[in-house]
Coordinates of C-alpha atoms and ligand atoms in Angstrom, one line a residue:
M1 CA -30.9 157.1 190.4
T2 CA -26.8 156.3 190.3
A3 CA -24.3 155.9 193.1
R4 CA -22.6 159.2 191.7
E5 CA -25.3 161.3 190.3
T6 CA -25.8 164.3 192.5
I7 CA -29.3 165.1 193.4
R8 CA -30.6 168.9 194.2
F9 CA -33.3 168.8 196.8
S10 CA -34.8 171.7 198.8
V11 CA -34.6 171.7 202.4
S12 CA -36.9 174.2 204.7
L13 CA -35.6 175.5 207.9
P14 CA -36.8 178.1 210.1
A15 CA -35.0 181.6 209.5
T16 CA -32.7 181.5 212.5
L17 CA -31.2 178.3 211.8
L18 CA -30.2 179.0 208.5
A19 CA -28.6 182.2 209.7
E20 CA -26.5 180.2 212.0
L21 CA -26.0 178.2 209.1
D22 CA -24.3 181.1 206.9
R23 CA -22.4 181.8 209.8
R24 CA -21.0 179.1 210.2
I25 CA -20.2 178.6 206.1
V26 CA -17.9 181.5 206.4
G27 CA -16.6 181.2 209.8
R28 CA -15.4 177.8 208.6
G29 CA -14.3 178.6 205.2
Y30 CA -17.2 177.2 202.6
D31 CA -17.4 178.2 199.4
S32 CA -21.5 176.9 199.8
R33 CA -24.0 175.6 201.7
S34 CA -23.9 172.3 200.1
E35 CA -21.0 171.6 200.2
F36 CA -21.3 172.8 204.3
V37 CA -24.5 170.3 204.4
R38 CA -22.2 167.5 202.8
D39 CA -20.1 167.7 205.0
L40 CA -22.2 167.9 208.2
I41 CA -23.9 164.2 206.8
R42 CA -20.5 162.6 206.3
A43 CA -19.5 163.8 209.5
R44 CA -22.8 162.3 210.8
L45 CA -22.5 159.1 209.0
V46 CA -18.8 158.6 210.9
E47 CA -20.2 159.0 214.0
E48 CA -22.9 156.7 213.0
A49 CA -20.0 154.1 211.9
W50 CA -18.1 154.5 215.1
A51 CA -21.2 154.1 217.8
G52 CA -21.5 150.4 215.8
A53 CA -19.8 147.7 217.2
G54 CA -19.3 145.6 214.5
S55 CA -18.2 148.3 211.7
E56 CA -14.2 148.4 210.6
V57 CA -13.1 152.5 210.9
H58 CA -10.2 154.0 211.4
G59 CA -8.1 156.3 214.2
V60 CA -5.5 158.6 214.5
L61 CA -3.9 158.4 217.8
T62 CA -1.7 161.6 218.8
I63 CA 0.2 161.4 221.7
I64 CA 3.1 163.2 223.2
Y65 CA 5.6 161.6 225.8
D66 CA 8.2 161.9 227.6
H67 CA 10.8 159.1 226.8
H68 CA 13.4 159.3 229.6
R69 CA 10.4 157.9 232.0
R70 CA 11.9 154.7 232.8
G71 CA 10.2 152.0 230.5
L72 CA 7.8 153.4 229.2
T73 CA 8.9 153.4 225.4
D74 CA 9.1 149.7 226.0
K75 CA 5.6 149.9 227.1
L76 CA 4.3 151.5 224.0
H77 CA 6.1 148.5 221.9
R78 CA 4.7 146.2 223.6
V79 CA 1.2 147.2 223.6
Q80 CA 1.5 148.3 220.2
H81 CA 3.4 144.6 219.3
H82 CA 0.7 142.8 221.3
R83 CA -1.8 144.0 219.2
F84 CA 0.0 145.0 215.9
V85 CA -2.3 143.8 213.7
H86 CA -5.1 147.0 213.7
I87 CA -1.9 149.1 213.2
L88 CA -1.1 150.7 209.8
C89 CA 1.4 153.2 210.8
T90 CA 3.3 155.4 213.2
Q91 CA 5.2 158.1 212.5
H92 CA 7.4 159.9 215.5
V93 CA 8.8 163.3 215.4
H94 CA 11.2 164.3 218.0
L95 CA 10.0 167.5 219.4
D96 CA 12.7 168.6 222.4
H97 CA 14.9 167.2 224.3
D98 CA 12.4 165.1 226.4
H99 CA 9.1 164.9 224.4
C100 CA 8.9 162.6 221.3
L101 CA 4.9 163.0 219.4
E102 CA 3.9 160.3 217.8
T103 CA 1.0 159.2 215.5
I104 CA -0.5 155.8 215.4
V105 CA -2.4 154.7 212.3
L106 CA -5.6 152.2 213.4
R107 CA -7.8 150.1 211.7
G108 CA -10.4 147.6 213.7
T109 CA -13.8 148.0 215.2
P110 CA -14.7 151.3 217.4
G111 CA -14.1 149.0 220.5
E112 CA -10.6 148.0 219.6
I113 CA -9.5 151.0 218.6
E114 CA -10.9 152.7 222.0
R115 CA -9.2 149.9 224.1
M116 CA -5.9 150.7 222.7
A117 CA -6.0 154.2 222.6
L118 CA -6.9 154.1 226.6
E119 CA -4.4 151.6 227.5
I120 CA -1.9 154.0 225.5
G121 CA -3.2 157.2 227.2
G122 CA -3.2 155.5 230.3
L123 CA 0.5 155.1 230.5
K124 CA 2.6 156.8 233.2
G125 CA 4.4 159.3 231.0
V126 CA 2.3 160.0 228.4
S127 CA 0.9 163.9 229.1
F128 CA -1.6 164.3 225.7
A129 CA -3.4 161.6 223.4
E130 CA -6.4 162.5 221.3
L131 CA -8.2 160.2 219.2
A132 CA -9.7 161.3 215.7
R133 CA -12.2 159.3 214.6
T134 CA -12.3 158.5 210.8
A135 CA -14.4 155.9 208.7
V136 CA -14.6 155.7 204.6
V137 CA -18.5 156.6 204.2
D138 CA -20.0 156.9 200.6
D139 CA -20.4 160.3 198.9
Ligands
NI201 NI1 11.7 161.0 219.7

């Protein structure tokens, strides 16, 4: 068996579970059960990578903040420069007169990334913070 080889195998499922699976396949625009099941497995592997304390993972932190809030942009910069090694890039969008949106791509252990996300999300003036968790998994 080579890494790139695709293996076909059969799975036994109760009819009700298969119906649930098929509903999601249609609802989410999948072409086949196989592609959906592959994505389920990949999602589980990413979850497991995040559950492992020492694994290297990636995250994208999306924040919205009020740039008029006194000292906030300085604090945001300080937090990010303090641990700059884990920040791969940031993207900044001026949403309106008051609000900025930033995406921050992070690399590190799950704990390091979670800590930084909590630290940034907890700053006064940050009205939204959401961390998308991902990791490279073999496919
Ligand atoms: Ni801005």
